[in-house]
PDB file of C-alpha atoms in Angstrom:
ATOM      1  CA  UNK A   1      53.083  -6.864 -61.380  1.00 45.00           C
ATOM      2  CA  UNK A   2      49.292  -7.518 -61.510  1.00 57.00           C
ATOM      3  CA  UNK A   3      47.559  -7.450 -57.771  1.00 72.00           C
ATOM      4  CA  UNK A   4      46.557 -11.180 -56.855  1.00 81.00           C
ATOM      5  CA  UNK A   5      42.992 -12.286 -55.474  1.00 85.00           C
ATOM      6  CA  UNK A   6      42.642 -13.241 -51.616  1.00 90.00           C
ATOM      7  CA  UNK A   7      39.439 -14.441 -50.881  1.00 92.00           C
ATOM      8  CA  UNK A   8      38.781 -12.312 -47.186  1.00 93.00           C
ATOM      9  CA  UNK A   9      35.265 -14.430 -46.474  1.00 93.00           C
ATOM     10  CA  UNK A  10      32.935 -17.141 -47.919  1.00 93.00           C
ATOM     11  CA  UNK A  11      29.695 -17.554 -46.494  1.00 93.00           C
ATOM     12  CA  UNK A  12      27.824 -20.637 -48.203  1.00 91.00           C
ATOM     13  CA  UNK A  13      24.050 -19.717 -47.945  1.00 93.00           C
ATOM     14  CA  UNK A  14      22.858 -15.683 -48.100  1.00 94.00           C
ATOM     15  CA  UNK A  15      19.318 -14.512 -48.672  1.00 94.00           C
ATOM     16  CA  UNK A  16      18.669 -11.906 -51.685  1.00 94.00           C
ATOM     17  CA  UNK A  17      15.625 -10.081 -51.615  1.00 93.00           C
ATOM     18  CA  UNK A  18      13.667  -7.504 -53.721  1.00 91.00           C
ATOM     19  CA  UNK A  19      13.302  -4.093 -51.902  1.00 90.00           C
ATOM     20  CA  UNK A  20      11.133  -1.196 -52.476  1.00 87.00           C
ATOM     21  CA  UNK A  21      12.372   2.102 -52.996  1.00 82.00           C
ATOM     22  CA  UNK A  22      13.708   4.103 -50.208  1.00 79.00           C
ATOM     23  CA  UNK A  23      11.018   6.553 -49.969  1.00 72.00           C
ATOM     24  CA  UNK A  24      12.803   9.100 -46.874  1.00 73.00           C
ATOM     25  CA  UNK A  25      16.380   9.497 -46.172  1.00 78.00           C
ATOM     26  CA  UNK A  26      15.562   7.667 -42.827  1.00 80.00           C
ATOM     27  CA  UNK A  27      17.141   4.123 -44.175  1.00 83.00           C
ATOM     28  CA  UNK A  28      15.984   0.935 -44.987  1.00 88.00           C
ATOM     29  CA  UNK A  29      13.581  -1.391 -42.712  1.00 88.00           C
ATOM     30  CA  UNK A  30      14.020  -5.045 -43.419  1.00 89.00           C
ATOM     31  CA  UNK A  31      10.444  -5.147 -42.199  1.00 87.00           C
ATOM     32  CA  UNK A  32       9.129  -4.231 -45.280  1.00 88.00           C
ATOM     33  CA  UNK A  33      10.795  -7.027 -47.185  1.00 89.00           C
ATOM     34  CA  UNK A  34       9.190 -10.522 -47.828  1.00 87.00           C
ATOM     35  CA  UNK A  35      11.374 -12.032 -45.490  1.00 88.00           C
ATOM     36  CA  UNK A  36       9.782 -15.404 -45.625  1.00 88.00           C
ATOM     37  CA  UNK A  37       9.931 -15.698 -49.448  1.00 89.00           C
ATOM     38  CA  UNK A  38      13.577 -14.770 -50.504  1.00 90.00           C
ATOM     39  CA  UNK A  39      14.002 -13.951 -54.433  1.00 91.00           C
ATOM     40  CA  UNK A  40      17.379 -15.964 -54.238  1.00 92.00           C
ATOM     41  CA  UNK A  41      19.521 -18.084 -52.402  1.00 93.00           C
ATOM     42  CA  UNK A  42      23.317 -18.656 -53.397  1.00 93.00           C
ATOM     43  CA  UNK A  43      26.834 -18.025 -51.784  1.00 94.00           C
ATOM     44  CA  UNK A  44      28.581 -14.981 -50.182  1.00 94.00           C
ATOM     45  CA  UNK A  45      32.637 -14.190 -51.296  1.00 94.00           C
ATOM     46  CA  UNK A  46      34.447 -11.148 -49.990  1.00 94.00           C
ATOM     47  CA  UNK A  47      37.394 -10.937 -52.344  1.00 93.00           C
ATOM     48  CA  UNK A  48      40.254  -8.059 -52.043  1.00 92.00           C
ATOM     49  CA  UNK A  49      42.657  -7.398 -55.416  1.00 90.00           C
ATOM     50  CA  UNK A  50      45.256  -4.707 -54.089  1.00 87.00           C
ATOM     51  CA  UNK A  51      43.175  -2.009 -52.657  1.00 87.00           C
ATOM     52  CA  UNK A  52      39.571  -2.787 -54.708  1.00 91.00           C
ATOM     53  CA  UNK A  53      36.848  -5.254 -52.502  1.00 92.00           C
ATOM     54  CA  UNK A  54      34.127  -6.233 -54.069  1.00 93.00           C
ATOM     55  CA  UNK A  55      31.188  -9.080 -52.517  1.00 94.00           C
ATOM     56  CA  UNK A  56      30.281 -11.344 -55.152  1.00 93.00           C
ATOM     57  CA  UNK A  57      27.034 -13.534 -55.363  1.00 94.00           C
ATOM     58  CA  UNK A  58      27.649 -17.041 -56.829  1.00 92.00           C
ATOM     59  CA  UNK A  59      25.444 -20.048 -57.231  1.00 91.00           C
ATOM     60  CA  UNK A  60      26.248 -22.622 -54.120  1.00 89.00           C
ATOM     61  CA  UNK A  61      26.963 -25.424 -56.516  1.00 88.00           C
ATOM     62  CA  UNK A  62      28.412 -23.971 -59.787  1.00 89.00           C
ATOM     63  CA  UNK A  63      29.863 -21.059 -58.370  1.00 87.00           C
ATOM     64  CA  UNK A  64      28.475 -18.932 -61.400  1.00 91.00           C
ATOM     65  CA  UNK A  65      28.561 -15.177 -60.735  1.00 91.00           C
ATOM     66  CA  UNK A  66      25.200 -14.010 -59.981  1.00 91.00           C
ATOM     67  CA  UNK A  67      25.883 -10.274 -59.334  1.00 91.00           C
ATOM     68  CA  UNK A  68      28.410  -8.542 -57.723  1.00 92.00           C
ATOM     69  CA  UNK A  69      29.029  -5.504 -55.762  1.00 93.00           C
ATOM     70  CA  UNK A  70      31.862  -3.160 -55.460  1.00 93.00           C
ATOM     71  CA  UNK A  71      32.721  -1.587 -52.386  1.00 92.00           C
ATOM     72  CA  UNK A  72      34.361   1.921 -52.354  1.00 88.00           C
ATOM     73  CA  UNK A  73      34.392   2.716 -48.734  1.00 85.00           C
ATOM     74  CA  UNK A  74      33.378   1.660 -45.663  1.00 84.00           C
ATOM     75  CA  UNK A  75      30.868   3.225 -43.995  1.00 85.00           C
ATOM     76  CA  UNK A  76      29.257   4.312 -47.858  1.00 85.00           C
ATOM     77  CA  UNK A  77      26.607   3.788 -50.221  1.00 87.00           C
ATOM     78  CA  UNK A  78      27.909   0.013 -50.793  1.00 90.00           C
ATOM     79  CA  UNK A  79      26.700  -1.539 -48.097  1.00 92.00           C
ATOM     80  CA  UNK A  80      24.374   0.009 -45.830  1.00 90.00           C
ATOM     81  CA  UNK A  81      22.925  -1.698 -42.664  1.00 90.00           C
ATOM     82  CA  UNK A  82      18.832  -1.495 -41.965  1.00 90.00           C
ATOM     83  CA  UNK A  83      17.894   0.107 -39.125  1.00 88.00           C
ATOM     84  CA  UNK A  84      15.440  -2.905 -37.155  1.00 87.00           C
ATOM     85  CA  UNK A  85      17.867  -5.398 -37.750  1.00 89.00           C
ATOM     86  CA  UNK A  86      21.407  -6.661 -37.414  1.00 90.00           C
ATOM     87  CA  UNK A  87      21.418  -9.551 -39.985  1.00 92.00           C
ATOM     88  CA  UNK A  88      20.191  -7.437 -42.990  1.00 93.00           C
ATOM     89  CA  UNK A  89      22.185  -5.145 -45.318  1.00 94.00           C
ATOM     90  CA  UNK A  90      21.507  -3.271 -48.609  1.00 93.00           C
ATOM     91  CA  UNK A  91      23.809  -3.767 -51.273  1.00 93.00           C
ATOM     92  CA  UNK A  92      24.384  -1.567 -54.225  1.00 92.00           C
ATOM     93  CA  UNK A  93      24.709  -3.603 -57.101  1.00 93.00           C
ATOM     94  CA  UNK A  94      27.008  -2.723 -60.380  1.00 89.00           C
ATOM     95  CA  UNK A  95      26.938  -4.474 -63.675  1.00 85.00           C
ATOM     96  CA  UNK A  96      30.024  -4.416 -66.487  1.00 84.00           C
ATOM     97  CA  UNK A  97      27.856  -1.857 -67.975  1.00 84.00           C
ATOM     98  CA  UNK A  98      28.096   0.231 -65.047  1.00 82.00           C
ATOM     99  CA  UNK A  99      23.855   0.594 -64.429  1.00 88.00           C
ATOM    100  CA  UNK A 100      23.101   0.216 -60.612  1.00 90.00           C
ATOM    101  CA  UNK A 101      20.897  -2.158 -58.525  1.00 91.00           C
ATOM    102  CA  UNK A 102      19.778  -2.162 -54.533  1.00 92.00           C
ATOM    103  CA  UNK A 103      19.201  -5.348 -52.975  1.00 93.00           C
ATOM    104  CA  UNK A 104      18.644  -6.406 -49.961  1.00 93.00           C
ATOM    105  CA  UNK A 105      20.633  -9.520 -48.391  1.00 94.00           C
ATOM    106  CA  UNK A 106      20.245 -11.539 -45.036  1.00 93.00           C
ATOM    107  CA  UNK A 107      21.736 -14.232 -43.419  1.00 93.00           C
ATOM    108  CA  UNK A 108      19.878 -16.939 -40.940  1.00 90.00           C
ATOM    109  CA  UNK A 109      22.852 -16.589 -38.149  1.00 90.00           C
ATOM    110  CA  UNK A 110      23.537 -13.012 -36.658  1.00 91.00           C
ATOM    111  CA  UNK A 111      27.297 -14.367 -36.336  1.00 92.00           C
ATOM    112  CA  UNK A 112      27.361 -14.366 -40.636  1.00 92.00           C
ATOM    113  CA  UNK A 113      26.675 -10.788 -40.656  1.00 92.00           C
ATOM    114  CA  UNK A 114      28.966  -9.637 -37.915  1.00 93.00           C
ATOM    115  CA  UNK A 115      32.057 -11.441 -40.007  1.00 93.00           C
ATOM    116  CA  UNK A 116      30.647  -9.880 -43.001  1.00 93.00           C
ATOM    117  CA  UNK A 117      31.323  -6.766 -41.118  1.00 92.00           C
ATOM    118  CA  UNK A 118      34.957  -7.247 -39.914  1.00 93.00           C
ATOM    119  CA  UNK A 119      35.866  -8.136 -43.284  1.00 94.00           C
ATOM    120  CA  UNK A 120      35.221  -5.144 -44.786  1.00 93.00           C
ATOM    121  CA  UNK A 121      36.518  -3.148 -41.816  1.00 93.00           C
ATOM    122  CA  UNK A 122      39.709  -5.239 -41.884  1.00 93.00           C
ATOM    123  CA  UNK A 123      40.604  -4.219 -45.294  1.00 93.00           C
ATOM    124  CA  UNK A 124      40.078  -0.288 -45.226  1.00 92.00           C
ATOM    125  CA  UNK A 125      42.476  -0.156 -42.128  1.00 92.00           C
ATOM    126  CA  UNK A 126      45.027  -2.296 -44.235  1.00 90.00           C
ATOM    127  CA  UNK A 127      44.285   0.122 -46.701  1.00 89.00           C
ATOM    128  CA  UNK A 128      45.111   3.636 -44.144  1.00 88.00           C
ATOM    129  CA  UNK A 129      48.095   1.695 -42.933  1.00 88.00           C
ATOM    130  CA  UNK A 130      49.448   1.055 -46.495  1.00 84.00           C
ATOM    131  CA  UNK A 131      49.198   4.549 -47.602  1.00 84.00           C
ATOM    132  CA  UNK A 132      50.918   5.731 -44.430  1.00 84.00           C
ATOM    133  CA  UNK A 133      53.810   3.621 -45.225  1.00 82.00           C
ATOM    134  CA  UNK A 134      54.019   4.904 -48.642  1.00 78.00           C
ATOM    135  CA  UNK A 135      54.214   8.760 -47.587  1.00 78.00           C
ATOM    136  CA  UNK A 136      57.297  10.242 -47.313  1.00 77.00           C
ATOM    137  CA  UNK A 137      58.985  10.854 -44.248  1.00 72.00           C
ATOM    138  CA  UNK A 138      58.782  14.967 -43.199  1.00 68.00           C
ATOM    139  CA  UNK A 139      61.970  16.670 -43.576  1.00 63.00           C
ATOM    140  CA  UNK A 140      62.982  19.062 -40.695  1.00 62.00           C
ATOM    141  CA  UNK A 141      62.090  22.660 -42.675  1.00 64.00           C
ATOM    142  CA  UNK A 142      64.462  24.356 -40.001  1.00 66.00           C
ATOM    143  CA  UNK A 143      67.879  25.312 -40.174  1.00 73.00           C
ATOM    144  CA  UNK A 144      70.027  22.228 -38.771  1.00 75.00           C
ATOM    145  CA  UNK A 145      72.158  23.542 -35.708  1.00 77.00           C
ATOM    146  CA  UNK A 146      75.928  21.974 -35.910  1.00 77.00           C
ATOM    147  CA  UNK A 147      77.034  20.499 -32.387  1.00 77.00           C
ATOM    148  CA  UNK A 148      80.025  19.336 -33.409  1.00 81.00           C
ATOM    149  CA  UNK A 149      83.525  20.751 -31.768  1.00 80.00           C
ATOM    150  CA  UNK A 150      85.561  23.249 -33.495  1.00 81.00           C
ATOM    151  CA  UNK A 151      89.127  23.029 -33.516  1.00 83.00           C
ATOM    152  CA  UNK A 152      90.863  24.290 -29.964  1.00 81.00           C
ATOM    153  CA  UNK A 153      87.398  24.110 -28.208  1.00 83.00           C
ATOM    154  CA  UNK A 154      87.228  22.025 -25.088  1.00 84.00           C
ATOM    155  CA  UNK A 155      84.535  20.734 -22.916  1.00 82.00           C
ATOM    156  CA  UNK A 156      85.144  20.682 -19.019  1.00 83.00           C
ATOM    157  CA  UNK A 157      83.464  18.611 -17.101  1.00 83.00           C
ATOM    158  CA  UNK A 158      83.331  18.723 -13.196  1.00 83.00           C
ATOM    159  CA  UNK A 159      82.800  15.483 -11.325  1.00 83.00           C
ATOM    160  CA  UNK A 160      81.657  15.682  -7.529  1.00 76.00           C
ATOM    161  CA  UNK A 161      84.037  13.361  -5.015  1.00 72.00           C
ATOM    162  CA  UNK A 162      81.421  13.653  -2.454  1.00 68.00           C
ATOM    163  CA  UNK A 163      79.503  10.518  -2.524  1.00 63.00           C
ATOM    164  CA  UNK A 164      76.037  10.763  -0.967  1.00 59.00           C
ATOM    165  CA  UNK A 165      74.905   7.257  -1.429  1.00 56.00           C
ATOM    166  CA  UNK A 166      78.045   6.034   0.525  1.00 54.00           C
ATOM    167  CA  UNK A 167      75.985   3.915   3.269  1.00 56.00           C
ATOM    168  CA  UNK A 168      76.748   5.487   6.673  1.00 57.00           C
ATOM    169  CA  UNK A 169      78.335   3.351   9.837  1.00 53.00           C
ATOM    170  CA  UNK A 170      75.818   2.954  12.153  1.00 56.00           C
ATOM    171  CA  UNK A 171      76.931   3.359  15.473  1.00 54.00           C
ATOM    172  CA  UNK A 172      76.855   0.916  18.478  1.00 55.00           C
ATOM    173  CA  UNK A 173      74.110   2.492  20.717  1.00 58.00           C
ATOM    174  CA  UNK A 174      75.197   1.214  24.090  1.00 55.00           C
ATOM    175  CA  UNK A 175      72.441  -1.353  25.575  1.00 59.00           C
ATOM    176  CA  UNK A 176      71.566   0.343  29.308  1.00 55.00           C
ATOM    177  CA  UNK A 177      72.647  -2.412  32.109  1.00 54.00           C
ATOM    178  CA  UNK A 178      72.276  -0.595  35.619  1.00 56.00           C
ATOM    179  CA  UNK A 179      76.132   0.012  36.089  1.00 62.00           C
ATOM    180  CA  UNK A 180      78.404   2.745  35.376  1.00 62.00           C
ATOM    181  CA  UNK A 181      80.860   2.777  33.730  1.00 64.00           C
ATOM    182  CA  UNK A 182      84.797   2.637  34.733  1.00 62.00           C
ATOM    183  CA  UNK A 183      86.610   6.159  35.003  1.00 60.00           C
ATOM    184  CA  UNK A 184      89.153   6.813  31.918  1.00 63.00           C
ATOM    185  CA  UNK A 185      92.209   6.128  32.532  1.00 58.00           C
ATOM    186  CA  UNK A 186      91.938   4.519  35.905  1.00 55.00           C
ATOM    187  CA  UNK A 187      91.925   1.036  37.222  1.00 57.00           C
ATOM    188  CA  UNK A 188      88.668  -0.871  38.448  1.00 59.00           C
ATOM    189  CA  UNK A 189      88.237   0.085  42.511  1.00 60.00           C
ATOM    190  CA  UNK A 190      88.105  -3.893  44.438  1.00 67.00           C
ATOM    191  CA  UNK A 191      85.209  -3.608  47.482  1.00 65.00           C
ATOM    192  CA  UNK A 192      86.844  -4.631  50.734  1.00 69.00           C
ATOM    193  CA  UNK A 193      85.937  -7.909  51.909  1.00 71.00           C
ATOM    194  CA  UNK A 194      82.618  -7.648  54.937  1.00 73.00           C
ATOM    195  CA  UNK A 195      84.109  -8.305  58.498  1.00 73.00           C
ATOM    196  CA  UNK A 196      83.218 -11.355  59.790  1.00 71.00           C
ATOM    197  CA  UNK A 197      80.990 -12.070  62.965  1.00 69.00           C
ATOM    198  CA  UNK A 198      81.943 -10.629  66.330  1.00 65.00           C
ATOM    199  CA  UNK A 199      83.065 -14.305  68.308  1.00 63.00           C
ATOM    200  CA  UNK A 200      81.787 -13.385  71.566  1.00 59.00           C
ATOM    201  CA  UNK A 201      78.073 -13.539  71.820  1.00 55.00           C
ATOM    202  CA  UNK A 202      76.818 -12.124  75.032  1.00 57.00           C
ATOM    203  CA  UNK A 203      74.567 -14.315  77.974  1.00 57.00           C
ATOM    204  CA  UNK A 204      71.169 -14.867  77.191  1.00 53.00           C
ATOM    205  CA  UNK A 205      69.494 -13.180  80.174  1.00 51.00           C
ATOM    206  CA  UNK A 206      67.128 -15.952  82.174  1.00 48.00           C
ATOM    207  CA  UNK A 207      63.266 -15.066  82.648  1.00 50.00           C
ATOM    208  CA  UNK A 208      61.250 -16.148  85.617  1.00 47.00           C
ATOM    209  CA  UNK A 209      59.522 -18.470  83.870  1.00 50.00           C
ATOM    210  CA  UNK A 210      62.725 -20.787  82.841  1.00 50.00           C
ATOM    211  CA  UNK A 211      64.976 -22.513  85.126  1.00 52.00           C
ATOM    212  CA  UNK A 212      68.553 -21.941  85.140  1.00 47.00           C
ATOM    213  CA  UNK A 213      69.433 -25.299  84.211  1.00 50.00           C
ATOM    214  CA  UNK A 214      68.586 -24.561  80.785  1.00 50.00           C
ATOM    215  CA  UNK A 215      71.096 -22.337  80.602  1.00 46.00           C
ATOM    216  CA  UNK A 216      73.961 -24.726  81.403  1.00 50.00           C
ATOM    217  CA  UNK A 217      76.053 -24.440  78.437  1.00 49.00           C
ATOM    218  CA  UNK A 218      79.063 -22.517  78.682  1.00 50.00           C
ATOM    219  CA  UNK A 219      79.652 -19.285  76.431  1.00 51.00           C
ATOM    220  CA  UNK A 220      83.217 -18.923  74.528  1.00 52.00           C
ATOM    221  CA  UNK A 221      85.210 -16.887  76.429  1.00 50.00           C
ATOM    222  CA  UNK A 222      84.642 -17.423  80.253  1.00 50.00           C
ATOM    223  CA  UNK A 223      87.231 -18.345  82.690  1.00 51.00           C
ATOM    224  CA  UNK A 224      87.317 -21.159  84.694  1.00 55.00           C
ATOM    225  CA  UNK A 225      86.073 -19.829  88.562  1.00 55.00           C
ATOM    226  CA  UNK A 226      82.800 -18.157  86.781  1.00 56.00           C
ATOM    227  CA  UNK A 227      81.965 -21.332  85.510  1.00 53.00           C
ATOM    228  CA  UNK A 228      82.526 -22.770  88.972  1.00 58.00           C
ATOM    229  CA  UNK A 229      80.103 -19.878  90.327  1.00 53.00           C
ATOM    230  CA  UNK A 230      77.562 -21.125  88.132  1.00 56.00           C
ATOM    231  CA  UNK A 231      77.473 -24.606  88.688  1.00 54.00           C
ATOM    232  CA  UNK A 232      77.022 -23.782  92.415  1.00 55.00           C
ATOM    233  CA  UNK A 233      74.068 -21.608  92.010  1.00 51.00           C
ATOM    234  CA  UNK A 234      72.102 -24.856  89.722  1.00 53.00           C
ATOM    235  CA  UNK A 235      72.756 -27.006  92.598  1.00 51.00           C
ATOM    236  CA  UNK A 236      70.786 -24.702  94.944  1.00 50.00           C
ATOM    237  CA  UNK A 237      67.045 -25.251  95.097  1.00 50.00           C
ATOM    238  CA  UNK A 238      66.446 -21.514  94.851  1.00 49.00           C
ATOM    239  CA  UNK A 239      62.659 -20.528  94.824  1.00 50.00           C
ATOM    240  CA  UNK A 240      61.300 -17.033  93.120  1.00 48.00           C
ATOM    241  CA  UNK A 241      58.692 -15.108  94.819  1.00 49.00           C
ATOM    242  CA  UNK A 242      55.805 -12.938  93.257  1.00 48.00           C
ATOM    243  CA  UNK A 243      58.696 -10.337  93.717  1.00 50.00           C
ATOM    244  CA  UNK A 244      61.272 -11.860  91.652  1.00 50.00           C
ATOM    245  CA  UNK A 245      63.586 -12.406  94.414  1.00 51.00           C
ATOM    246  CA  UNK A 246      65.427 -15.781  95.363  1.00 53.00           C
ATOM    247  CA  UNK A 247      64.519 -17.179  98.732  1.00 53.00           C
ATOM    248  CA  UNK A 248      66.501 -20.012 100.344  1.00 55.00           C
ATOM    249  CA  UNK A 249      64.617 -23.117 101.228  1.00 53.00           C
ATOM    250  CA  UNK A 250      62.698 -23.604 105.053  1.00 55.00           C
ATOM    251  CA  UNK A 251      64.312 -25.614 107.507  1.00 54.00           C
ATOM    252  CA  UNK A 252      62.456 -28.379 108.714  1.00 53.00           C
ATOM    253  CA  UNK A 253      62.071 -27.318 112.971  1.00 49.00           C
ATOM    254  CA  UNK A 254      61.457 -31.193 113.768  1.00 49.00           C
ATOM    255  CA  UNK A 255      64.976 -32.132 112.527  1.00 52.00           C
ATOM    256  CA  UNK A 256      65.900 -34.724 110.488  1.00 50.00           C
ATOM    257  CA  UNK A 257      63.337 -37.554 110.721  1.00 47.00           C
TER     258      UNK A 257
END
């Protein structure tokens, strides 16, 4: 089965110019070209048939084959890049008679000559890939070891119970409150209830400075005749000295009057 064309790029106007002999092994210099008075002006085609590449010059309206080059390898002699510029290449030219040209070609945009580049890259790594599919796998030179159970053999195989990734139980941890807790096995002690008040609450002793009239009500508790006693003593006019002691009242010496 023949190989079919693919056309890889097409670039519709690219500059061909007349260069001088190299004269060091330094590389070309655009420079030195006549830039501003190209020898010819056509159209750029990158075509790939199996493995070959070649970039063909063609007139921009027939499409007549101007000249063509073939392209062996990349980087190589093909197509060699100038060294002041990044939009001029040299191309090595090859006729049907198989006699050899150099040219020099340019483009106006630096983005022509960057796909011109990828292009050609692109199809030598299709290339590497394709012949590393095509290899042969590598055989194993070694002696092949057989794995395989013999008749009567066994294989025991020991399986740990103990599971480590079992999550634990966490245990409660009792939350302090201020009380102790109840003795095992015994029942909860009951407080005994506080005594009440004591009923009888005792005389409140009078001063000099209060009466005893004040002191008229009667206390829980007392009998009867000491009550008695002590209404007698508020009906006496009773008069206390610097000394503390009552002293009955002065009797008028002029009588009654």
């Amino acid at each position: 089965m023949d190989d079919y064309e693919s056309v890889l790029l097409v670039k519709s106007e690219v500059f061909v110019f007349k260069i001088p002999p190299r004269a060091t092994n330094r590389g070309y210099k655009a420079s030195e070209w006549s830039l501003d008075k190209p020898d010819w002006t056509g159209r750029l085609r990158v075509i790939a048939k199996g493995e070959s590449l070649f970039i063909k010059l063609e007139d921009r309206d027939s499409g007549e084959l101007f000249a063509q080059c073939p392209v062996e390898a990349h980087p190589g002699p093909s197509v060699e890049s100038v060294t002041d510029s990044s939009r001029y290449f040299v191309l090595r030219l090859k006729d049907e008679s198989g006699r050899n040209a150099f040219v020099g070609i340019g483009f106006a945009d630096r983005s022509d000559s960057f796909d011109l580049n990828v292009a050609i890259q692109d199809h030598f790594k299709w290339c590497r890939q394709n012949e590393e599919l095509k290899r042969p796998p590598v055989a194993d030179s070694g002696p092949k070891r057989d794995f395989s159970l013999k008749e009567g053999q066994t294989i025991k195989i020991n399986i740990s119970t103990n599971r480590t990734d079992a999550p634990k139980a966490n245990k409660a941890r009792p939350q302090g409150s201020g009380l102790l807790p109840p003795p095992p096995g015994g029942a909860i002690p009951r407080l005994a209830p506080p005594k009440p008040p004591p009923s009888h609450v005792p005389p409140v002793a009078a001063t000099a400075s209060q009466p005893l009239h004040q002191f008229q009500s009667q206390p829980q508790g007392q009998s009867q005749p000491q009550a008695q006693a002590r209404s007698d003593l508020l009906e006496l006019d009773l008069d206390f000295g610097a000394g503390g002691t009552p002293q009955p009242a002065p009797q008028n010496p002029f009588g009654a009057g």
